[in-house]
Coordinates of C-alpha atoms in Angstrom, one line a residue:
Chain B
M1067 CA -67.9 27.8 85.3
V1068 CA -70.1 28.4 88.0
V1069 CA -67.4 29.6 90.4
V1070 CA -66.3 32.2 87.7
V1071 CA -70.1 33.1 87.4
C1072 CA -70.1 33.5 91.1
A1073 CA -67.0 35.3 91.6
M1074 CA -67.9 37.6 88.6
A1075 CA -71.7 38.1 90.6
I1076 CA -69.7 39.0 93.5
M1077 CA -67.1 41.8 92.2
S1078 CA -69.7 43.1 90.2
I1079 CA -72.1 44.0 93.2
L1080 CA -68.6 45.0 95.0
A1081 CA -68.4 47.4 91.5
A1082 CA -72.0 48.3 92.1
V1083 CA -71.3 49.4 95.5
V1084 CA -68.3 51.1 94.8
L1085 CA -69.4 52.7 91.8
S1086 CA -72.6 54.2 93.9
Q1087 CA -70.5 55.3 96.6
S1088 CA -68.5 57.8 94.4
V1089 CA -71.5 59.2 93.1
T1090 CA -72.4 59.7 96.0
F1091 CA -69.3 61.2 97.2
G1092 CA -69.5 63.1 94.1
K1093 CA -72.9 64.6 95.3
Q1094 CA -71.9 65.2 98.4
S1095 CA -69.3 67.1 97.2
S1096 CA -71.0 68.6 94.7
N1097 CA -73.8 69.7 97.1
S1098 CA -70.7 70.9 99.4
R1099 CA -69.3 73.6 96.9
D1100 CA -72.9 75.0 96.4
S1101 CA -73.9 75.3 100.1
Q1102 CA -70.5 77.4 100.7
R1103 CA -71.5 79.3 97.9
A1104 CA -75.1 79.7 99.1
F1105 CA -73.2 80.6 102.1
A1106 CA -71.6 83.9 100.5
A1107 CA -74.7 84.8 98.8
A1108 CA -76.8 84.9 101.7
E1109 CA -73.7 87.1 103.3
A1110 CA -74.5 89.1 100.4
G1111 CA -78.1 89.5 100.8
L1112 CA -77.1 91.0 104.7
Q1113 CA -74.7 93.1 103.5
V1114 CA -77.0 94.7 100.8
A1115 CA -79.9 95.2 103.0
R1116 CA -78.0 96.7 106.0
Y1117 CA -76.3 99.2 102.9
R1118 CA -79.9 100.1 101.9
L1119 CA -81.1 100.4 105.1
N1120 CA -78.4 103.2 106.2
R1121 CA -78.3 105.0 102.7
L1122 CA -82.5 105.0 102.4
T1123 CA -83.4 104.9 105.9
P1124 CA -86.5 103.7 105.3
D1125 CA -89.3 105.2 108.0
G1126 CA -89.6 102.7 111.2
G1127 CA -92.6 101.2 110.4
K1128 CA -91.5 100.1 106.9
C1129 CA -90.0 97.4 105.7
L1130 CA -87.0 96.9 103.3
T1131 CA -86.7 95.8 100.1
A1132 CA -85.0 97.9 97.0
S1133 CA -87.1 101.0 98.9
A1134 CA -89.4 101.4 101.7
V1135 CA -92.4 99.3 101.6
D1136 CA -95.6 98.1 103.3
P1137 CA -95.5 94.9 105.3
V1138 CA -98.3 92.7 103.4
A1139 CA -100.5 90.7 105.5
G1140 CA -98.0 91.7 108.9
E1141 CA -95.0 90.7 106.8
C1142 CA -92.3 92.2 105.0
P1143 CA -91.8 91.5 101.0
A1144 CA -88.6 89.9 100.1
Y1145 CA -86.0 91.3 97.6
T1146 CA -84.2 89.0 95.4
G1147 CA -80.9 90.0 93.8
T1148 CA -78.2 87.8 91.6
L1149 CA -74.7 87.4 91.8
G1150 CA -72.6 87.0 89.0
N1151 CA -72.0 83.0 89.8
G1152 CA -75.1 81.9 89.4
A1153 CA -76.0 82.2 93.2
T1154 CA -78.8 84.4 93.9
F1155 CA -79.7 85.5 97.5
S1156 CA -83.3 87.0 98.8
Y1157 CA -83.8 89.1 101.6
T1158 CA -86.2 90.4 104.2
V1159 CA -86.1 93.1 106.5
T1160 CA -88.6 93.9 109.1
P1161 CA -89.7 97.2 110.6
A1162 CA -88.0 98.8 113.2
G1163 CA -89.1 97.9 116.8
T1164 CA -87.7 96.4 120.4
T1165 CA -88.2 92.8 120.2
Q1166 CA -86.4 91.4 117.2
C1167 CA -84.7 88.2 116.1
G1168 CA -83.8 87.5 120.1
G1169 CA -80.1 87.9 121.1
P1170 CA -79.0 89.9 124.1
A1171 CA -81.8 93.1 125.6
L1172 CA -81.3 96.1 123.2
A1173 CA -79.5 98.8 125.0
S1174 CA -82.2 101.7 126.2
G1175 CA -83.3 103.9 123.5
A1176 CA -82.5 101.7 120.7
V1177 CA -84.0 100.2 118.4
A1178 CA -83.8 96.8 116.2
R1179 CA -84.9 95.5 112.8
C1180 CA -84.1 91.9 111.4
I1181 CA -82.7 91.2 107.9
T1182 CA -83.3 87.3 106.8
S1183 CA -81.3 86.3 103.9
T1184 CA -81.5 83.1 101.9
G1185 CA -78.7 82.4 99.5
S1186 CA -78.9 79.5 96.9
M1187 CA -77.2 78.3 94.2
N1188 CA -78.3 74.9 92.4
G1189 CA -81.3 74.2 94.5
V1190 CA -79.1 74.5 97.7
K1191 CA -80.2 77.0 100.5
R1192 CA -79.0 78.7 103.4
R1193 CA -80.3 81.0 105.3
I1194 CA -78.8 83.6 108.2
Q1195 CA -80.3 86.1 110.0
V1196 CA -78.9 89.1 112.0
R1197 CA -80.0 91.7 113.9
V1198 CA -79.2 95.1 113.7
D1199 CA -79.5 97.7 116.1
G1200 CA -79.4 101.1 115.9
A1201 CA -79.3 104.2 118.5
V1202 CA -82.3 106.4 118.4
T1203 CA -80.3 109.8 118.4
G1204 CA -83.3 112.1 118.7
K1205 CA -85.4 112.9 121.6
P1206 CA -89.3 112.0 122.5
L1207 CA -91.6 114.2 120.6
F1208 CA -93.8 114.6 123.7
P1209 CA -91.5 115.7 126.5
L1210 CA -94.1 115.0 129.0
N1211 CA -96.1 111.4 129.1
G1212 CA -98.9 113.5 129.7
M1213 CA -100.8 116.8 128.5
I1214 CA -98.6 119.8 128.1
G1215 CA -100.9 123.4 127.5
I1216 CA -98.3 125.5 127.0
N1217 CA -100.0 128.8 127.8
G1218 CA -102.3 127.0 130.4
V1219 CA -104.7 124.4 131.3
D1220 CA -108.4 125.0 132.6
A1221 CA -111.1 122.7 133.4
G1222 CA -114.6 123.0 134.8
N1223 CA -116.4 121.0 137.3
G1224 CA -116.0 117.5 137.7
T1225 CA -118.6 115.8 140.6
V1226 CA -118.5 113.4 143.1
S1227 CA -119.7 110.7 140.8
V1228 CA -117.9 111.7 137.7
P1229 CA -115.1 113.7 138.4
V1230 CA -112.2 115.0 135.9
K1231 CA -109.7 112.4 136.0
I1232 CA -105.9 112.9 134.5
N1233 CA -104.1 109.8 135.6
A1234 CA -100.6 111.2 134.2
P1235 CA -98.8 114.8 134.8
V1236 CA -99.9 118.1 133.2
G1237 CA -97.6 120.1 132.8
T1238 CA -97.6 124.0 131.4
D1239 CA -95.9 127.5 131.6
G1240 CA -99.4 129.0 132.5
L1241 CA -102.1 129.3 134.3
V1242 CA -103.8 125.9 136.2
N1243 CA -107.2 126.6 136.7
F1244 CA -109.1 123.7 137.8
G1245 CA -112.8 123.6 139.1
N1246 CA -114.4 121.5 141.4
Y1247 CA -113.3 117.4 141.4
V1248 CA -110.6 117.3 138.8
Q1249 CA -108.4 115.3 139.9
V1250 CA -104.6 115.1 138.2
A1251 CA -101.8 113.0 138.9
E1252 CA -99.7 116.0 139.3
C1253 CA -99.3 119.7 138.2
Q1254 CA -95.3 120.5 136.2
E1255 CA -94.7 123.7 136.2
P1256 CA -91.6 126.0 135.9
A1257 CA -90.8 128.5 138.7
S1258 CA -92.1 131.0 136.9
A1259 CA -95.3 130.1 136.5
P1260 CA -98.4 131.7 138.3
A1261 CA -99.8 129.5 141.7
V1262 CA -102.3 126.7 140.3
K1263 CA -106.2 127.3 141.3
L1264 CA -108.2 124.5 142.7
G1265 CA -111.7 124.1 143.1
N1266 CA -113.2 122.1 146.1
F1267 CA -112.4 118.7 146.2
S1268 CA -109.5 119.1 143.0
S1269 CA -106.2 118.0 143.6
C1270 CA -102.7 118.3 141.5
P1271 CA -99.6 117.8 143.6
R1272 CA -97.1 120.5 142.3
T1273 CA -93.7 119.6 140.8
T1274 CA -91.2 122.5 139.9
V1275 CA -89.6 122.0 136.0
A1276 CA -86.2 123.5 135.5
S1277 CA -87.1 124.7 131.9
T1278 CA -89.9 126.1 130.4
W1279 CA -92.4 123.8 128.6
A1280 CA -92.3 126.7 126.1
S1281 CA -88.2 126.3 125.7
Q1282 CA -89.0 121.6 125.8
V1283 CA -91.5 121.5 123.1
T1284 CA -90.1 121.4 119.8
P1285 CA -91.4 124.3 117.4
V1286 CA -94.2 123.0 115.1
E1287 CA -92.4 124.1 112.1
S1288 CA -89.6 121.6 113.5
V1289 CA -91.5 118.5 113.7
N1290 CA -89.8 115.9 111.6
V1291 CA -90.8 112.2 113.0
G1292 CA -89.2 109.4 110.8
G1293 CA -88.2 111.9 108.2
I1294 CA -91.9 113.2 108.1
T1295 CA -92.3 117.2 108.1
F1296 CA -95.6 119.2 107.2
A1297 CA -93.5 120.3 103.9
S1298 CA -93.0 116.7 102.7
S1299 CA -96.4 115.3 104.0
A1300 CA -97.9 117.9 101.4
T1301 CA -96.8 116.6 98.8
T1302 CA -96.1 112.9 100.2
N1303 CA -98.6 110.9 101.7
N1304 CA -101.3 108.7 101.2
N1305 CA -104.3 111.2 99.9
A1306 CA -104.9 109.7 96.7
E1307 CA -105.8 106.3 98.8
I1308 CA -108.6 108.0 100.2
P1309 CA -111.4 107.5 97.7
T1310 CA -110.9 103.5 98.1
Y1311 CA -111.1 103.5 101.3
P1312 CA -114.3 101.5 102.7
K1313 CA -116.7 104.2 104.0
T1314 CA -120.2 104.3 104.6
G1315 CA -122.9 107.4 104.2
N1316 CA -121.8 111.2 103.6
V1317 CA -118.0 111.1 102.9
T1318 CA -116.7 114.2 101.2
W1319 CA -112.8 114.4 99.7
T1320 CA -111.9 117.3 97.7
P1321 CA -108.1 117.2 96.9
S1322 CA -107.6 120.4 95.6
T1323 CA -108.4 122.1 99.1
R1324 CA -107.5 118.4 101.0
S1325 CA -110.4 118.9 102.5
L1326 CA -111.9 116.1 104.3
V1327 CA -115.7 116.1 105.5
L1328 CA -117.7 113.4 107.3
D1329 CA -121.1 114.4 108.2
N1330 CA -124.4 112.7 108.9
T1331 CA -123.1 109.8 110.7
S1332 CA -121.1 108.6 108.2
S1333 CA -117.8 106.5 108.7
L1334 CA -114.4 106.1 107.0
T1335 CA -111.5 103.6 107.5
L1336 CA -108.3 105.4 107.0
C1337 CA -105.1 103.1 106.0
S1338 CA -105.3 99.2 105.5
T1339 CA -103.4 96.4 108.4
G1340 CA -100.0 96.8 108.4
K1341 CA -99.4 99.8 106.7
T1342 CA -98.2 103.0 107.9
C1343 CA -99.9 106.1 106.4
T1344 CA -99.4 109.7 106.1
Y1345 CA -102.0 112.0 105.4
N1346 CA -101.8 115.9 105.0
F1347 CA -105.3 117.9 105.2
C1348 CA -106.2 121.8 105.2
T1349 CA -109.7 120.7 106.9
L1350 CA -110.9 117.4 108.5
L1351 CA -114.0 117.7 109.9
I1352 CA -116.0 115.1 111.5
K1353 CA -119.6 115.8 112.2
N1354 CA -123.4 114.9 113.0
S1355 CA -121.9 111.6 115.0
S1356 CA -119.6 110.4 111.9
K1357 CA -117.0 108.1 112.8
L1358 CA -113.1 107.9 111.6
N1359 CA -111.8 104.3 111.8
I1360 CA -107.7 103.9 112.0
A1361 CA -107.4 100.5 109.9
S1362 CA -106.3 97.6 112.5
G1363 CA -102.6 97.2 112.6
S1364 CA -101.9 100.5 110.9
T1365 CA -100.1 103.5 112.0
V1366 CA -101.6 107.2 111.2
R1367 CA -100.1 109.9 110.9
I1368 CA -102.2 112.9 110.3
F1369 CA -101.1 116.4 109.4
I1370 CA -103.3 119.2 109.5
D1371 CA -101.4 121.7 107.8
A1372 CA -101.1 125.5 107.6
P1373 CA -103.7 127.8 106.3
L1374 CA -102.7 130.5 103.9
G1375 CA -101.9 133.8 105.4
Y1376 CA -102.2 132.2 109.2
A1377 CA -99.2 130.6 109.5
A1378 CA -96.6 133.0 108.1
S1379 CA -93.8 130.9 109.3
R1380 CA -94.7 128.1 107.3
L1381 CA -92.6 128.4 104.3
P1382 CA -93.1 127.2 101.5
D1383 CA -96.8 128.0 101.6
S1384 CA -99.1 125.1 102.0
G1385 CA -101.4 125.7 99.6
C1386 CA -104.2 125.4 102.4
P1387 CA -106.8 128.4 101.5
A1388 CA -107.2 131.1 104.6
K1389 CA -108.9 130.3 107.8
T1390 CA -108.1 126.4 107.6
G1391 CA -106.0 124.1 109.5
T1392 CA -108.9 123.2 111.1
L1393 CA -109.8 119.8 112.9
D1394 CA -112.9 119.7 114.4
A1395 CA -114.2 116.1 116.0
G1396 CA -116.7 118.0 118.4
N1397 CA -119.3 115.7 117.6
G1398 CA -117.9 112.5 115.8
L1399 CA -115.3 110.3 116.9
I1400 CA -111.7 109.2 115.7
S1401 CA -111.4 105.5 116.6
N1402 CA -108.4 104.1 116.7
S1403 CA -108.1 100.1 118.4
G1404 CA -104.0 100.1 118.3
S1405 CA -102.0 102.3 121.1
A1406 CA -101.5 105.8 121.0
E1407 CA -98.3 105.9 118.7
N1408 CA -101.0 104.4 116.2
L1409 CA -102.6 107.4 115.5
Q1410 CA -100.5 110.6 115.4
I1411 CA -102.0 114.2 114.8
Y1412 CA -100.2 116.7 113.8
V1413 CA -101.9 120.3 113.8
Y1414 CA -99.8 123.3 112.3
G1415 CA -101.9 125.9 113.8
W1416 CA -102.1 129.5 113.2
D1417 CA -100.0 132.4 114.3
N1418 CA -102.4 134.4 116.4
G1419 CA -102.9 130.8 118.3
N1420 CA -106.9 130.8 117.8
N1421 CA -106.9 128.1 116.3
V1422 CA -109.3 125.4 118.0
I1423 CA -109.4 121.2 118.5
D1424 CA -112.5 120.1 119.3
I1425 CA -112.2 116.2 119.8
G1426 CA -115.7 115.1 120.9
N1427 CA -117.2 111.8 122.1
L1428 CA -120.2 110.6 120.5
A1429 CA -122.6 109.7 123.3
G1430 CA -122.7 105.5 123.7
A1431 CA -120.4 105.0 121.5
G1432 CA -118.1 104.0 123.8
G1433 CA -114.5 103.5 123.1
A1434 CA -111.4 105.6 123.4
F1435 CA -109.5 108.0 121.7
N1436 CA -106.3 106.8 121.5
A1437 CA -104.1 109.0 120.0
T1438 CA -101.2 111.1 120.3
L1439 CA -102.0 115.5 119.2
Y1440 CA -99.3 117.9 118.4
A1441 CA -100.5 120.9 118.1
P1442 CA -98.4 123.9 119.9
R1443 CA -100.1 126.8 118.6
S1444 CA -103.4 125.5 119.0
E1445 CA -106.4 125.3 121.6
F1446 CA -107.3 121.7 122.5
R1447 CA -111.0 121.0 123.7
P1448 CA -111.8 117.5 124.6
G1449 CA -115.5 117.1 124.7
N1450 CA -117.2 115.9 127.7
G1451 CA -117.4 112.5 128.1
L1452 CA -114.5 111.6 126.4
T1453 CA -111.5 109.2 127.6
M1454 CA -108.3 109.7 125.8
N1455 CA -105.1 107.7 126.5
G1456 CA -101.9 108.9 124.9
A1457 CA -100.0 112.2 124.9
V1458 CA -101.1 116.5 124.0
V1459 CA -99.2 119.3 123.4
A1460 CA -101.2 122.3 122.6
G1461 CA -100.8 125.8 123.3
K1462 CA -103.9 125.7 125.7
I1463 CA -106.2 123.1 127.0
V1464 CA -109.8 123.8 128.2
I1465 CA -111.5 120.6 129.5
G1466 CA -114.6 120.7 130.0
N1467 CA -116.5 119.2 132.9
D1468 CA -115.7 115.0 132.2
L1469 CA -112.6 114.0 131.2
K1470 CA -110.6 110.9 131.7
F1471 CA -106.9 111.1 130.8
N1472 CA -104.5 108.3 130.9
S1473 CA -101.2 108.3 129.4
D1474 CA -99.8 105.4 127.1
A1475 CA -96.2 104.6 127.1
S1476 CA -96.0 104.0 123.6
T1477 CA -96.0 107.4 122.7
S1478 CA -92.1 107.9 123.7
N1479 CA -91.2 106.0 120.7
I1480 CA -91.9 109.1 118.8
I1481 CA -88.8 110.5 118.2
V1482 CA -88.2 113.7 116.9
G1483 CA -84.9 115.2 115.4
G1484 CA -81.2 113.3 115.6
G1485 CA -81.2 112.1 111.9
P1486 CA -81.9 108.7 111.0
V1487 CA -80.9 105.5 112.6
K1488 CA -77.5 104.0 111.7
F1489 CA -78.3 100.2 112.0
T1490 CA -74.8 98.2 113.0
R1491 CA -74.8 94.3 113.1
A1492 CA -75.3 93.3 116.4
V1493 CA -76.8 89.5 116.4
W1494 CA -76.0 86.9 114.1
R1495 CA -77.4 83.2 113.6
E1496 CA -77.7 80.4 110.9
C1497 CA -81.5 79.4 110.2
R1498 CA -82.8 75.9 108.7
S1499 CA -82.3 76.5 105.0
Q1500 CA -86.4 77.0 104.8
P1501 CA -88.6 78.8 107.3
T1502 CA -90.6 76.5 109.6
V1503 CA -93.7 78.8 109.4
S1504 CA -94.2 79.4 105.7
T1505 CA -96.3 82.5 106.0
D1506 CA -93.1 83.7 108.5
P1507 CA -90.1 84.5 106.7
E1508 CA -87.9 84.8 109.8
S1509 CA -89.0 81.4 111.1
G1510 CA -86.9 78.9 111.7
C1511 CA -83.8 80.7 113.0
T1512 CA -84.3 79.9 117.0
Chain E
M1276 CA -70.3 -0.2 76.0
R1277 CA -69.2 0.8 79.3
R1278 CA -67.8 3.8 79.8
L1279 CA -64.5 4.5 80.3
R1280 CA -64.5 7.2 82.4
S1281 CA -66.9 9.9 83.7
D1282 CA -67.2 12.9 81.4
N1283 CA -67.3 15.4 85.0
G1284 CA -64.8 18.3 85.2
F1285 CA -63.6 20.7 82.3
A1286 CA -63.5 20.5 79.0
L1287 CA -60.4 22.6 77.8
I1288 CA -62.6 24.5 75.9
E1289 CA -64.7 25.4 78.7
L1290 CA -61.7 26.7 80.7
L1291 CA -60.5 28.7 78.1
V1292 CA -64.1 30.2 77.7
A1293 CA -64.2 30.6 81.7
I1294 CA -60.9 32.2 81.8
T1295 CA -62.0 34.5 78.6
I1296 CA -65.0 36.0 80.4
A1297 CA -63.2 36.1 83.7
A1298 CA -60.4 38.1 82.4
V1299 CA -62.9 40.5 80.7
G1300 CA -65.0 40.7 83.2
L1301 CA -62.1 41.9 85.5
V1302 CA -61.0 43.8 82.8
A1303 CA -64.3 45.7 83.0
L1304 CA -64.3 45.5 87.3
A1305 CA -60.8 47.3 87.2
G1306 CA -62.5 49.9 84.8
T1307 CA -65.2 50.6 87.1
F1308 CA -62.8 50.5 90.0
D1309 CA -60.6 52.9 88.7
T1310 CA -63.2 55.1 87.4
S1311 CA -64.6 55.3 91.1
R1312 CA -61.5 55.9 92.1
S1313 CA -60.5 58.6 89.8
S1314 CA -64.3 60.2 90.5
V1315 CA -63.7 59.9 94.6
S1316 CA -60.7 61.5 93.6
E1317 CA -61.7 64.4 91.7
S1318 CA -64.6 64.9 94.2
K1319 CA -61.9 65.8 97.0
E1320 CA -60.1 67.8 94.9
M1321 CA -63.3 69.8 94.1
Q1322 CA -64.0 69.6 97.9
A1323 CA -60.6 70.8 98.9
A1324 CA -60.9 73.5 96.4
S1325 CA -64.3 74.7 97.7
H1326 CA -63.1 74.9 101.2
A1327 CA -60.1 76.7 99.9
G1328 CA -62.5 79.2 98.3
Q1329 CA -64.3 79.6 100.9
D1330 CA -61.5 80.4 103.3
A1331 CA -59.9 82.6 100.8
L1332 CA -63.4 84.6 100.4
E1333 CA -63.7 85.3 104.1
Q1334 CA -60.2 85.9 104.6
V1335 CA -61.0 88.9 102.3
M1336 CA -64.6 89.5 104.0
S1337 CA -62.9 90.1 107.5
L1338 CA -60.3 93.1 106.2
G1339 CA -61.6 96.1 107.1
Y1340 CA -63.7 98.0 104.4
S1341 CA -61.0 100.2 103.5
S1342 CA -58.5 97.3 103.0
I1343 CA -61.0 95.5 100.9
A1344 CA -59.2 96.2 97.6
L1345 CA -56.3 95.6 95.1
N1346 CA -52.7 96.3 95.1
A1347 CA -52.8 96.3 91.2
A1348 CA -54.9 95.5 88.5
P1349 CA -54.0 91.8 87.3
A1350 CA -52.7 90.9 83.5
A1351 CA -56.0 90.0 81.1
S1352 CA -55.5 86.3 80.3
T1353 CA -56.9 85.0 76.5
D1354 CA -57.1 81.5 78.2
Q1355 CA -60.8 80.7 79.2
Y1356 CA -59.6 78.6 81.8
D1357 CA -58.1 81.3 83.9
P1358 CA -59.7 83.5 86.0
N1359 CA -58.3 86.4 84.3
Y1360 CA -59.9 85.7 81.3
F1361 CA -62.4 88.2 82.7
V1362 CA -60.3 90.9 83.1
A1363 CA -61.1 94.2 81.2
G1364 CA -57.6 95.6 80.7
G1365 CA -59.7 99.8 81.2
P1366 CA -58.8 101.9 81.3
P1367 CA -60.0 101.7 84.6
P1368 CA -59.1 97.9 84.4
A1369 CA -62.8 96.3 85.2
Y1370 CA -63.6 92.4 85.8
R1371 CA -66.4 90.7 84.0
W1372 CA -68.4 90.3 87.1
N1373 CA -70.9 87.8 85.7
G1374 CA -68.7 86.3 83.1
P1375 CA -68.6 83.1 85.0
T1376 CA -72.3 82.7 83.7
G1377 CA -71.7 83.8 80.5
G1378 CA -72.2 87.3 81.3
S1379 CA -70.9 90.8 80.1
N1380 CA -71.2 93.4 82.7
T1381 CA -68.0 94.9 83.7
E1382 CA -67.4 96.7 87.2
P1383 CA -64.1 98.7 88.0
L1384 CA -61.7 96.9 90.2
V1385 CA -60.7 98.7 93.5
I1386 CA -57.4 99.6 93.3
D1387 CA -55.3 100.5 96.4
T1388 CA -51.6 100.8 95.9
T1389 CA -51.2 101.5 100.2
V1390 CA -53.5 98.7 101.6
G1391 CA -54.6 96.5 98.6
F1392 CA -53.7 92.7 98.1
S1393 CA -52.6 91.0 95.6
S1394 CA -55.0 89.5 93.2
G1395 CA -52.7 86.3 92.9
P1396 CA -52.5 83.7 91.7
L1397 CA -52.2 82.0 95.3
A1398 CA -51.0 78.5 95.7
W1399 CA -53.6 75.9 97.9
G1400 CA -53.2 72.3 98.2
N1401 CA -51.0 69.5 99.2
S1402 CA -49.4 66.9 97.4
R1403 CA -51.9 65.0 96.2
Y1404 CA -54.0 67.8 95.0
G1405 CA -54.2 71.9 94.6
G1406 CA -54.5 74.4 92.7
S1407 CA -54.4 78.4 92.5
I1408 CA -56.6 80.9 94.2
Y1409 CA -57.5 84.8 92.3
R1410 CA -59.0 87.2 94.2
Y1411 CA -60.9 90.4 92.7
V1412 CA -62.6 93.4 94.2
T1413 CA -64.9 95.3 92.2
W1414 CA -67.2 98.5 92.7
A1415 CA -70.6 97.4 92.5
C1416 CA -73.3 100.1 91.8
D1417 CA -76.8 99.5 93.4
T1418 CA -79.6 101.3 91.3
A1419 CA -81.6 101.1 94.5
V1420 CA -79.7 103.7 96.2
S1421 CA -78.2 105.8 93.5
G1422 CA -81.0 105.2 91.1
A1423 CA -80.8 104.2 87.0
T1424 CA -78.8 108.0 86.4
G1425 CA -76.3 107.1 88.8
C1426 CA -75.4 103.5 87.9
P1427 CA -73.0 102.4 86.9
A1428 CA -70.9 105.5 87.8
T1429 CA -71.6 105.2 91.8
N1430 CA -69.5 103.1 93.6
D1431 CA -71.9 102.1 96.5
Y1432 CA -70.7 98.2 97.6
K1433 CA -67.6 96.3 96.9
R1434 CA -68.3 92.7 95.1
V1435 CA -65.5 90.4 96.3
T1436 CA -65.2 87.1 93.6
V1437 CA -62.6 84.6 94.8
A1438 CA -61.7 82.2 92.1
V1439 CA -60.0 78.5 92.2
T1440 CA -58.4 76.6 89.9
L1441 CA -57.8 72.6 90.2
K1442 CA -54.4 71.0 89.1
T1443 CA -54.4 70.0 85.5
Q1444 CA -56.4 66.6 85.3
T1445 CA -56.9 64.8 82.3
T1446 CA -59.5 67.1 81.6
R1447 CA -59.4 71.0 82.1
R1448 CA -62.0 72.8 84.6
R1449 CA -62.9 75.7 84.4
P1450 CA -62.2 77.3 88.0
I1451 CA -64.9 77.6 91.1
F1452 CA -66.1 80.7 91.7
F1453 CA -67.6 82.3 94.6
Q1454 CA -68.8 85.9 95.2
S1455 CA -70.3 88.1 98.3
F1456 CA -70.7 92.2 98.8
V1457 CA -69.4 93.8 101.7
S1458 CA -70.7 97.4 102.0
D1459 CA -69.1 100.0 104.7
P1460 CA -70.1 99.8 107.8
N1461 CA -70.7 103.7 108.2
A1462 CA -71.9 104.4 105.1
G1463 CA -74.6 107.4 106.2
P1464 CA -77.7 108.2 104.7
K1465 CA -78.0 109.3 101.0
P1466 CA -78.1 113.1 100.8

């Protein structure tokens, strides 16, 4: 009897082990099946994301879900979809850039986005990531990474201790007329341009360019940056958010005339971190030591639109009152802590070219004016003491007695024309099933 | 009075009881082993079916976008264990893409008599286990691209569904469904 009981016990243990193994094998089989279906779902997410990217052509600074959206706290939100077999997928698409998802170096002039897709089936997750590359077919909006005054560039007199210093090339089809102590890296002019006039102790080595700057500069009517034009910016913009932005003092926003006025040492911060914002103004005045801030980490495009009767080429009419279309920050400051490409100012200008853009320098306020200014039908007057980093295209540039100007490589990222970028799959890799950094949906894919 | 012999050892009744217990135990154990064996066998079959399904899906996905189509609409079935149960006759012929999860949404089948492939069934497996593979390609409409008014009429991208059936077992099993999307790599901006 004892032998029988012992034998039974041993056999029961064996049976339990076999049963347990078969259950485990069954679970593994089920997991394997779900894993394969999750993988197919993840691939579905990649396909949907790429299709939407190429069909909806979101602005380069935007993420993509079911539409173009801004990053939230620096990360792109996810879109979740379902399949008919119970599997789901969730993807994120990063803004376009030149460093995405690893892989080989991008081709010259290309941009990339990173798509990360997670497929889920019965709690089993598979995560894959692709880099999609797109060739930028347009051309840089700024043909010169420096200053272009199409019809001429004037500068006053610097001093031995405080010369006017432009550490970038200057281009013009007109007259270069510099006073004393004006030091410029290079003057680029077509052969038809008049001889450079330099005062004492001034320098601007001349280089001849093949074609006129007027022919190289994109007409203001044709400006199309990331699908945004003067006309589209008049109706599709972030103007309505202005009352909600942080401000101090006397800030007056008039939506009906699209007029923004900062007065009496007031301040206003446009946009918010991680976002790309577009504004369309008829008038932007920054007066009496006021300060217009650009939110850290944001990209802001300011369109100063065409005034009624002063810009006949602007059709349909912008809706701006006559004699507006002005930007005057002569006694104020526009502060952008980012690169020049993060603050893009476009000024339609007047047909007669008499529109004047003043960018001043708050004495003692410090900081540089990091921006691009595209105003081929306006006169640009940087104030004395101003330090500007970026690029300028203006009808004419009139420099006072103290300007420091430096080029900024980021300005070449501003592309015009050529149509939207089409993205194709370049790099593929499978990731861990969960991001290794909870706040970074692209992590865990090394 | 002295006992003539020891009472050590088995009485007949004890032996019978032991044999009975052992027999019952062995039968139960044999049942357990049999259950385990069939469970393992079924798991292996399911795993093989999963691999076959994934292979079939990848084969379709690796075709050129324009070649991802059926050459003819499969005939609908009234057998709910048959993947063709979700075929809707049309016109146009369609497939209930979320039928496997109880849904009733249909999408038109992508038919191209020139470059398309057969829906099936295609045999898979070996001498021990196997079954059939069915393939379906339907047009998916994406409201994010075509909008609520554009759907379901617009053909945005293709949905590939692969169903794998198993050889008849003691209990019939529903097919295993695999599904993914494939989009046109040359798709351009929305007009």
